[in-house]
Amino acid sequence: MRRSHFLSVVAFALILAACTGANADEATTTTTPTTTASTTRPTTTTTEATTTTETAPGPASPLNGLPAEDPTLLDRGVMAVKIDNHWNARPQSGLQEADAVYELVVEAGLTRFIALFHDNDSDYLGPMRSGRPTDPTLLLPLGATFTISGAQDWVAARIVGAGVPLIGEVRPATFRISSRSAPHNLYVDTAQLREYAAARAYASEPPPNLFQWGEATPAAAGAESITVSFSPETTALWEWDGEQYLRTTNGEVHEWITRDGETAPLTADTLIVLFARRYTASPPNGGGSSVPAMETVGTGTALAFFDGGVTEGTWARDSIDQMFLLSDADGNELTIPPGTPWISLVPDTRSVTW
């Protein structure tokens, strides 16, 4: 949905002035990959997985299909925050409170997350990092306001030009912690970000459904251990424990941590994998550096993992202001069981195995 209030690139550059230096990004890569699909599927058990997620009556979140603890909070917009996934950024904070999470590749084969908050909030979310060209293509149809630690001028211009309002490093909604070194020490309070956005009259309309939520389309095969290869440098392993998927990153248990030091494994209820073409995005007039990006318009292979099973299909959309449509192998729209989703955009030259 289009927005009536945007930050201008000039104003945004002023907001982000404090972010230079400390928030410098990793070295970029400019290699354009081939576009050969590479989903690999070892032999799997064909036992049909059953849906076990139960929901209470009441209005449900469009981002995960779960009942909202406070239904009045459904009548507001999405706050999206870019989260670091460098090894010095782990364990992250606040991801366990997000309504949904996107993961996509950035420079040096690393990934970053976009944490989506609608009826939930977090007062300790981070570390926050900078924006990339693919980000607005995921956030525009949700009508989200996007908070980042910075961006190259041409990237910021692309985000704002697409119709996604930006917030930078603003006090007191964003703050740095002393226990970590920059640039992995910038954290946010999403409730205060909402106050900042409201003071500037940014639109705050409820999003459409992220996917079609309901009684799930039966999974076609068992899949209790899923390996997602984003790049030679980043591999995520998700293991089904009978209730949720637990994450391991590059062989280490991936945890979250609270402000008080409490830790627990990072989990998701549902895993959605969207294979897409990875390409190199470059500044229009050579003013800046090139960065990895993903083609999110068109169609590609999709995998839906839930309740220990998997359904293979496709994703499709005609423009960046449309939601992703997930279909099974027969062309029927997939119904996803309610639960917190983790959506991975994986280059179609890489693999997911189970």
Short mmCIF file of C-alpha atoms in Angstrom, two decimals:
data_model
loop_
_atom_site.label_atom_id
_atom_site.label_comp_id
_atom_site.label_asym_id
_atom_site.label_seq_id
_atom_site.Cartn_x
_atom_site.Cartn_y
_atom_site.Cartn_z
CA MET A 1 0.00 0.00 0.00
CA ARG A 2 1.29 3.44 -0.82
CA ARG A 3 2.11 5.85 1.97
CA SER A 4 1.16 9.52 2.22
CA HIS A 5 4.07 10.56 4.41
CA PHE A 6 7.71 9.88 3.52
CA LEU A 7 11.02 11.09 4.89
CA SER A 8 12.89 12.87 2.16
CA VAL A 9 16.34 11.54 1.37
CA VAL A 10 17.87 14.81 2.54
CA ALA A 11 16.08 14.72 5.88
CA PHE A 12 16.94 11.08 6.32
CA ALA A 13 20.61 11.78 5.66
CA LEU A 14 20.55 14.32 8.48
CA ILE A 15 18.95 11.82 10.85
CA LEU A 16 21.60 9.26 9.98
CA ALA A 17 24.58 11.58 10.27
CA ALA A 18 25.56 10.07 13.60
CA CYS A 19 25.67 6.62 12.01
CA THR A 20 28.70 7.12 9.79
CA GLY A 21 31.96 5.45 10.66
CA ALA A 22 30.67 3.28 13.50
CA ASN A 23 28.16 1.61 11.19
CA ALA A 24 30.45 0.90 8.24
CA ASP A 25 29.39 -2.20 6.36
CA GLU A 26 31.42 -5.25 5.44
CA ALA A 27 33.29 -5.41 2.13
CA THR A 28 31.00 -5.85 -0.84
CA THR A 29 30.98 -8.39 -3.63
CA THR A 30 30.07 -7.66 -7.24
CA THR A 31 30.00 -11.14 -8.71
CA THR A 32 26.74 -11.83 -10.56
CA PRO A 33 25.69 -15.48 -10.09
CA THR A 34 23.99 -17.74 -12.53
CA THR A 35 20.27 -18.38 -12.10
CA THR A 36 20.09 -22.16 -12.21
CA ALA A 37 17.69 -23.49 -9.58
CA SER A 38 19.39 -25.69 -7.03
CA THR A 39 16.91 -27.09 -4.55
CA THR A 40 18.24 -30.50 -3.51
CA ARG A 41 15.97 -33.08 -2.01
CA PRO A 42 17.43 -36.23 -0.50
CA THR A 43 15.16 -39.20 0.05
CA THR A 44 12.59 -38.34 2.72
CA THR A 45 10.00 -40.18 4.73
CA THR A 46 6.57 -39.87 3.17
CA THR A 47 4.64 -40.00 6.42
CA GLU A 48 2.06 -37.24 6.36
CA ALA A 49 2.64 -34.61 9.03
CA THR A 50 -0.38 -33.47 11.02
CA THR A 51 -1.17 -29.96 12.16
CA THR A 52 -0.76 -29.51 15.91
CA THR A 53 -0.93 -25.72 16.29
CA GLU A 54 -3.98 -24.67 18.28
CA THR A 55 -5.33 -21.14 18.48
CA ALA A 56 -7.80 -19.52 20.84
CA PRO A 57 -10.85 -17.66 19.52
CA GLY A 58 -10.34 -14.01 18.74
CA PRO A 59 -8.89 -11.66 16.14
CA ALA A 60 -5.67 -13.00 14.66
CA SER A 61 -2.45 -11.30 13.63
CA PRO A 62 -2.10 -10.96 9.85
CA LEU A 63 1.64 -11.63 10.20
CA ASN A 64 1.34 -15.04 11.86
CA GLY A 65 -2.33 -15.98 12.20
CA LEU A 66 -2.06 -16.14 16.00
CA PRO A 67 -4.66 -14.53 18.31
CA ALA A 68 -3.53 -11.14 19.56
CA GLU A 69 -3.26 -10.73 23.32
CA ASP A 70 -4.62 -7.20 22.85
CA PRO A 71 -6.84 -7.10 19.74
CA THR A 72 -6.78 -3.29 19.71
CA LEU A 73 -3.11 -3.46 18.69
CA LEU A 74 -4.10 -5.08 15.40
CA ASP A 75 -5.43 -1.69 14.28
CA ARG A 76 -1.98 -0.23 13.65
CA GLY A 77 0.90 -0.56 11.23
CA VAL A 78 4.01 -2.73 11.04
CA MET A 79 7.34 -1.56 12.43
CA ALA A 80 10.24 -3.30 10.66
CA VAL A 81 13.82 -3.25 11.98
CA LYS A 82 16.98 -4.47 10.22
CA ILE A 83 18.96 -6.80 12.49
CA ASP A 84 22.64 -7.73 12.33
CA ASN A 85 23.72 -11.37 11.96
CA HIS A 86 27.50 -10.97 12.04
CA TRP A 87 29.09 -13.43 14.46
CA ASN A 88 29.91 -10.51 16.78
CA ALA A 89 26.21 -9.64 16.83
CA ARG A 90 25.12 -12.97 18.30
CA PRO A 91 23.20 -13.65 20.40
CA GLN A 92 20.70 -11.06 19.21
CA SER A 93 17.94 -9.62 21.36
CA GLY A 94 14.23 -9.19 20.70
CA LEU A 95 13.92 -11.56 17.74
CA GLN A 96 11.95 -13.91 19.97
CA GLU A 97 9.31 -11.17 20.35
CA ALA A 98 8.86 -10.48 16.63
CA ASP A 99 5.62 -11.40 14.86
CA ALA A 100 7.60 -12.60 11.82
CA VAL A 101 11.18 -12.48 10.53
CA TYR A 102 12.75 -12.22 7.06
CA GLU A 103 16.33 -13.40 6.41
CA LEU A 104 18.38 -12.49 3.33
CA VAL A 105 21.97 -12.37 2.11
CA VAL A 106 24.17 -9.29 2.35
CA GLU A 107 27.91 -8.81 1.70
CA ALA A 108 30.62 -11.39 2.38
CA GLY A 109 28.07 -14.22 2.33
CA LEU A 110 26.53 -13.09 5.64
CA THR A 111 22.82 -12.71 6.25
CA ARG A 112 20.73 -10.11 8.03
CA PHE A 113 17.22 -10.22 9.43
CA ILE A 114 14.21 -7.94 9.14
CA ALA A 115 12.16 -8.27 12.33
CA LEU A 116 8.48 -7.43 11.85
CA PHE A 117 6.39 -6.09 14.73
CA HIS A 118 2.64 -5.52 14.46
CA ASP A 119 0.69 -6.32 17.64
CA ASN A 120 3.92 -7.10 19.52
CA ASP A 121 6.75 -4.79 20.58
CA SER A 122 10.25 -5.11 22.01
CA ASP A 123 12.04 -2.65 24.29
CA TYR A 124 15.42 -4.32 23.66
CA LEU A 125 15.86 -5.27 20.02
CA GLY A 126 19.18 -5.49 18.23
CA PRO A 127 21.81 -5.08 17.12
CA MET A 128 20.36 -2.94 14.34
CA ARG A 129 22.20 -2.48 11.03
CA SER A 130 21.81 -0.79 7.67
CA GLY A 131 19.39 -1.13 4.79
CA ARG A 132 19.78 -2.82 1.40
CA PRO A 133 17.97 -2.53 -1.97
CA THR A 134 15.89 -5.70 -1.49
CA ASP A 135 14.37 -4.49 1.79
CA PRO A 136 11.63 -2.21 0.38
CA THR A 137 10.46 -4.94 -1.98
CA LEU A 138 9.54 -7.01 1.08
CA LEU A 139 8.10 -4.20 3.20
CA LEU A 140 6.08 -2.10 0.75
CA PRO A 141 3.03 -4.42 0.55
CA LEU A 142 2.92 -4.54 4.37
CA GLY A 143 2.81 -0.75 4.62
CA ALA A 144 5.69 -0.97 7.10
CA THR A 145 7.83 1.78 8.54
CA PHE A 146 11.48 0.72 8.35
CA THR A 147 14.16 1.47 10.96
CA ILE A 148 17.83 1.09 10.03
CA SER A 149 21.20 2.25 11.31
CA GLY A 150 22.06 3.83 7.97
CA ALA A 151 22.40 3.16 4.26
CA GLN A 152 24.36 4.40 1.30
CA ASP A 153 22.68 7.47 -0.18
CA TRP A 154 21.57 5.62 -3.30
CA VAL A 155 20.14 2.76 -1.24
CA ALA A 156 18.25 5.17 1.04
CA ALA A 157 16.91 6.93 -2.05
CA ARG A 158 15.70 3.61 -3.46
CA ILE A 159 13.95 2.68 -0.21
CA VAL A 160 12.22 6.04 0.18
CA GLY A 161 11.47 6.19 -3.53
CA ALA A 162 9.67 2.85 -3.30
CA GLY A 163 7.32 4.35 -0.71
CA VAL A 164 8.75 2.94 2.52
CA PRO A 165 9.24 5.52 5.32
CA LEU A 166 12.62 5.38 7.06
CA ILE A 167 13.74 6.05 10.61
CA GLY A 168 17.41 6.24 11.51
CA GLU A 169 19.37 6.51 14.74
CA VAL A 170 17.08 8.67 16.90
CA ARG A 171 17.03 9.09 20.68
CA PRO A 172 15.55 7.72 22.87
CA ALA A 173 14.05 5.11 20.53
CA THR A 174 17.53 3.89 19.57
CA PHE A 175 20.43 3.51 21.98
CA ARG A 176 23.90 2.00 22.17
CA ILE A 177 24.94 -0.55 24.78
CA SER A 178 28.34 -0.57 26.46
CA SER A 179 28.83 -4.34 26.54
CA ARG A 180 29.48 -4.54 22.78
CA SER A 181 31.62 -2.65 20.31
CA ALA A 182 30.32 -0.64 17.37
CA PRO A 183 28.82 -1.31 14.92
CA HIS A 184 27.22 -4.24 16.75
CA ASN A 185 25.89 -2.25 19.72
CA LEU A 186 22.90 -0.26 18.43
CA TYR A 187 19.54 -1.32 19.90
CA VAL A 188 15.96 -0.07 19.64
CA ASP A 189 12.67 0.17 21.52
CA THR A 190 9.89 -0.45 19.00
CA ALA A 191 7.20 1.24 21.12
CA GLN A 192 9.25 4.44 21.14
CA LEU A 193 9.86 4.07 17.41
CA ARG A 194 6.08 4.07 16.98
CA GLU A 195 5.85 7.30 18.95
CA TYR A 196 8.51 8.85 16.72
CA ALA A 197 6.65 7.74 13.59
CA ALA A 198 3.30 8.99 14.92
CA ALA A 199 4.79 12.42 15.75
CA ARG A 200 5.75 12.70 12.08
CA ALA A 201 2.34 11.53 10.88
CA TYR A 202 3.65 8.44 9.12
CA ALA A 203 0.82 6.22 7.96
CA SER A 204 0.06 3.32 10.30
CA GLU A 205 -2.48 1.08 8.62
CA PRO A 206 -2.92 -2.62 9.45
CA PRO A 207 -1.13 -4.93 7.01
CA PRO A 208 -2.75 -7.59 4.84
CA ASN A 209 -2.23 -11.24 5.66
CA LEU A 210 1.39 -12.24 5.13
CA PHE A 211 0.17 -15.67 3.97
CA GLN A 212 -3.15 -17.50 3.87
CA TRP A 213 -3.59 -18.65 7.46
CA GLY A 214 -5.85 -21.49 8.52
CA GLU A 215 -6.09 -25.24 8.69
CA ALA A 216 -2.92 -26.23 6.92
CA THR A 217 -2.62 -27.86 3.57
CA PRO A 218 -1.27 -31.31 4.59
CA ALA A 219 2.50 -31.53 4.31
CA ALA A 220 3.58 -33.82 1.50
CA ALA A 221 6.59 -35.36 3.27
CA GLY A 222 8.38 -35.49 6.58
CA ALA A 223 11.15 -32.95 7.22
CA GLU A 224 12.47 -32.67 10.77
CA SER A 225 16.01 -31.44 10.05
CA ILE A 226 16.34 -28.66 7.48
CA THR A 227 19.64 -27.23 6.26
CA VAL A 228 19.46 -23.84 4.52
CA SER A 229 22.62 -22.90 2.64
CA PHE A 230 22.56 -19.14 2.01
CA SER A 231 26.22 -18.99 0.94
CA PRO A 232 29.52 -20.79 1.58
CA GLU A 233 29.81 -18.58 4.69
CA THR A 234 26.32 -18.97 6.18
CA THR A 235 24.35 -22.16 6.81
CA ALA A 236 21.30 -22.39 9.05
CA LEU A 237 20.11 -25.71 10.47
CA TRP A 238 16.56 -25.91 11.78
CA GLU A 239 15.51 -28.98 13.79
CA TRP A 240 11.93 -29.88 14.69
CA ASP A 241 11.53 -30.75 18.39
CA GLY A 242 7.86 -31.72 18.17
CA GLU A 243 6.62 -28.18 18.80
CA GLN A 244 9.01 -25.72 17.13
CA TYR A 245 12.06 -25.48 14.90
CA LEU A 246 15.31 -24.75 16.77
CA ARG A 247 18.09 -22.95 14.94
CA THR A 248 21.80 -23.64 14.66
CA THR A 249 23.99 -21.25 12.64
CA ASN A 250 27.29 -22.50 11.22
CA GLY A 251 27.35 -25.36 13.68
CA GLU A 252 26.58 -23.35 16.82
CA VAL A 253 23.26 -23.13 18.65
CA HIS A 254 21.78 -19.76 17.75
CA GLU A 255 20.46 -18.06 20.88
CA TRP A 256 18.71 -14.84 21.84
CA ILE A 257 19.54 -12.88 24.97
CA THR A 258 17.51 -10.50 27.12
CA ARG A 259 18.66 -7.25 28.68
CA ASP A 260 19.11 -9.17 31.94
CA GLY A 261 21.23 -11.91 30.34
CA GLU A 262 18.60 -14.64 30.02
CA THR A 263 19.27 -16.84 26.98
CA ALA A 264 17.37 -19.46 25.01
CA PRO A 265 17.55 -21.01 21.52
CA LEU A 266 16.14 -19.07 18.59
CA THR A 267 12.98 -20.81 17.34
CA ALA A 268 10.26 -20.53 14.70
CA ASP A 269 6.89 -22.22 14.29
CA THR A 270 6.95 -22.26 10.49
CA LEU A 271 9.76 -21.99 7.93
CA ILE A 272 9.06 -20.48 4.52
CA VAL A 273 11.85 -20.64 1.93
CA LEU A 274 11.64 -18.51 -1.22
CA PHE A 275 14.28 -19.23 -3.86
CA ALA A 276 15.09 -16.16 -5.96
CA ARG A 277 17.72 -14.81 -8.32
CA ARG A 278 20.59 -13.10 -6.58
CA TYR A 279 22.12 -10.19 -8.47
CA THR A 280 24.42 -7.24 -7.82
CA ALA A 281 22.75 -3.86 -7.34
CA SER A 282 24.84 -0.82 -8.17
CA PRO A 283 24.49 2.94 -7.64
CA PRO A 284 22.99 4.69 -10.69
CA ASN A 285 25.88 7.10 -11.24
CA GLY A 286 28.79 5.33 -9.62
CA GLY A 287 28.32 7.20 -6.34
CA GLY A 288 28.77 4.37 -3.91
CA SER A 289 29.49 0.66 -3.79
CA SER A 290 27.60 -2.29 -5.24
CA VAL A 291 25.75 -4.70 -2.95
CA PRO A 292 23.97 -8.07 -3.22
CA ALA A 293 20.23 -8.01 -3.93
CA MET A 294 17.42 -10.46 -4.63
CA GLU A 295 14.83 -10.44 -7.42
CA THR A 296 11.48 -10.67 -5.63
CA VAL A 297 9.11 -10.13 -8.57
CA GLY A 298 8.15 -12.99 -10.86
CA THR A 299 8.03 -16.58 -9.72
CA GLY A 300 10.27 -19.15 -8.10
CA THR A 301 10.43 -22.29 -6.00
CA ALA A 302 8.89 -22.15 -2.53
CA LEU A 303 9.13 -24.56 0.39
CA ALA A 304 6.81 -24.53 3.41
CA PHE A 305 7.98 -26.40 6.51
CA PHE A 306 5.53 -26.87 9.38
CA ASP A 307 4.75 -29.50 12.02
CA GLY A 308 7.77 -31.55 11.00
CA GLY A 309 6.77 -31.79 7.33
CA VAL A 310 7.33 -29.99 4.05
CA THR A 311 5.26 -28.94 1.05
CA GLU A 312 6.99 -27.93 -2.17
CA GLY A 313 5.50 -25.36 -4.49
CA THR A 314 6.03 -21.94 -5.99
CA TRP A 315 5.85 -18.25 -5.08
CA ALA A 316 4.62 -15.58 -7.47
CA ARG A 317 3.86 -11.87 -7.65
CA ASP A 318 3.74 -9.29 -10.42
CA SER A 319 5.08 -6.23 -8.57
CA ILE A 320 6.70 -5.23 -5.28
CA ASP A 321 3.44 -3.79 -3.93
CA GLN A 322 1.83 -7.25 -3.99
CA MET A 323 2.06 -9.97 -1.37
CA PHE A 324 3.78 -13.27 -2.21
CA LEU A 325 1.28 -15.90 -3.38
CA LEU A 326 2.30 -19.42 -2.37
CA SER A 327 0.95 -22.35 -4.38
CA ASP A 328 1.46 -26.10 -4.18
CA ALA A 329 2.64 -28.29 -7.04
CA ASP A 330 -0.94 -28.47 -8.38
CA GLY A 331 -1.34 -24.70 -8.42
CA ASN A 332 -3.59 -24.49 -5.36
CA GLU A 333 -2.92 -21.68 -2.89
CA LEU A 334 -1.10 -22.96 0.18
CA THR A 335 -2.75 -22.54 3.55
CA ILE A 336 -0.20 -22.09 6.33
CA PRO A 337 -0.96 -23.03 9.96
CA PRO A 338 -0.92 -20.15 12.47
CA GLY A 339 2.49 -19.68 14.06
CA THR A 340 5.48 -17.35 13.99
CA PRO A 341 7.05 -17.64 10.51
CA TRP A 342 10.70 -17.34 9.52
CA ILE A 343 10.94 -16.42 5.84
CA SER A 344 14.28 -17.11 4.14
CA LEU A 345 15.15 -15.61 0.75
CA VAL A 346 17.70 -18.05 -0.64
CA PRO A 347 19.70 -17.54 -3.85
CA ASP A 348 18.51 -20.02 -6.47
CA THR A 349 22.09 -21.18 -6.95
CA ARG A 350 22.13 -22.48 -3.36
CA SER A 351 20.37 -25.45 -1.72
CA VAL A 352 17.97 -26.45 1.00
CA THR A 353 18.08 -30.08 2.12
CA TRP A 354 16.06 -32.15 4.57
#
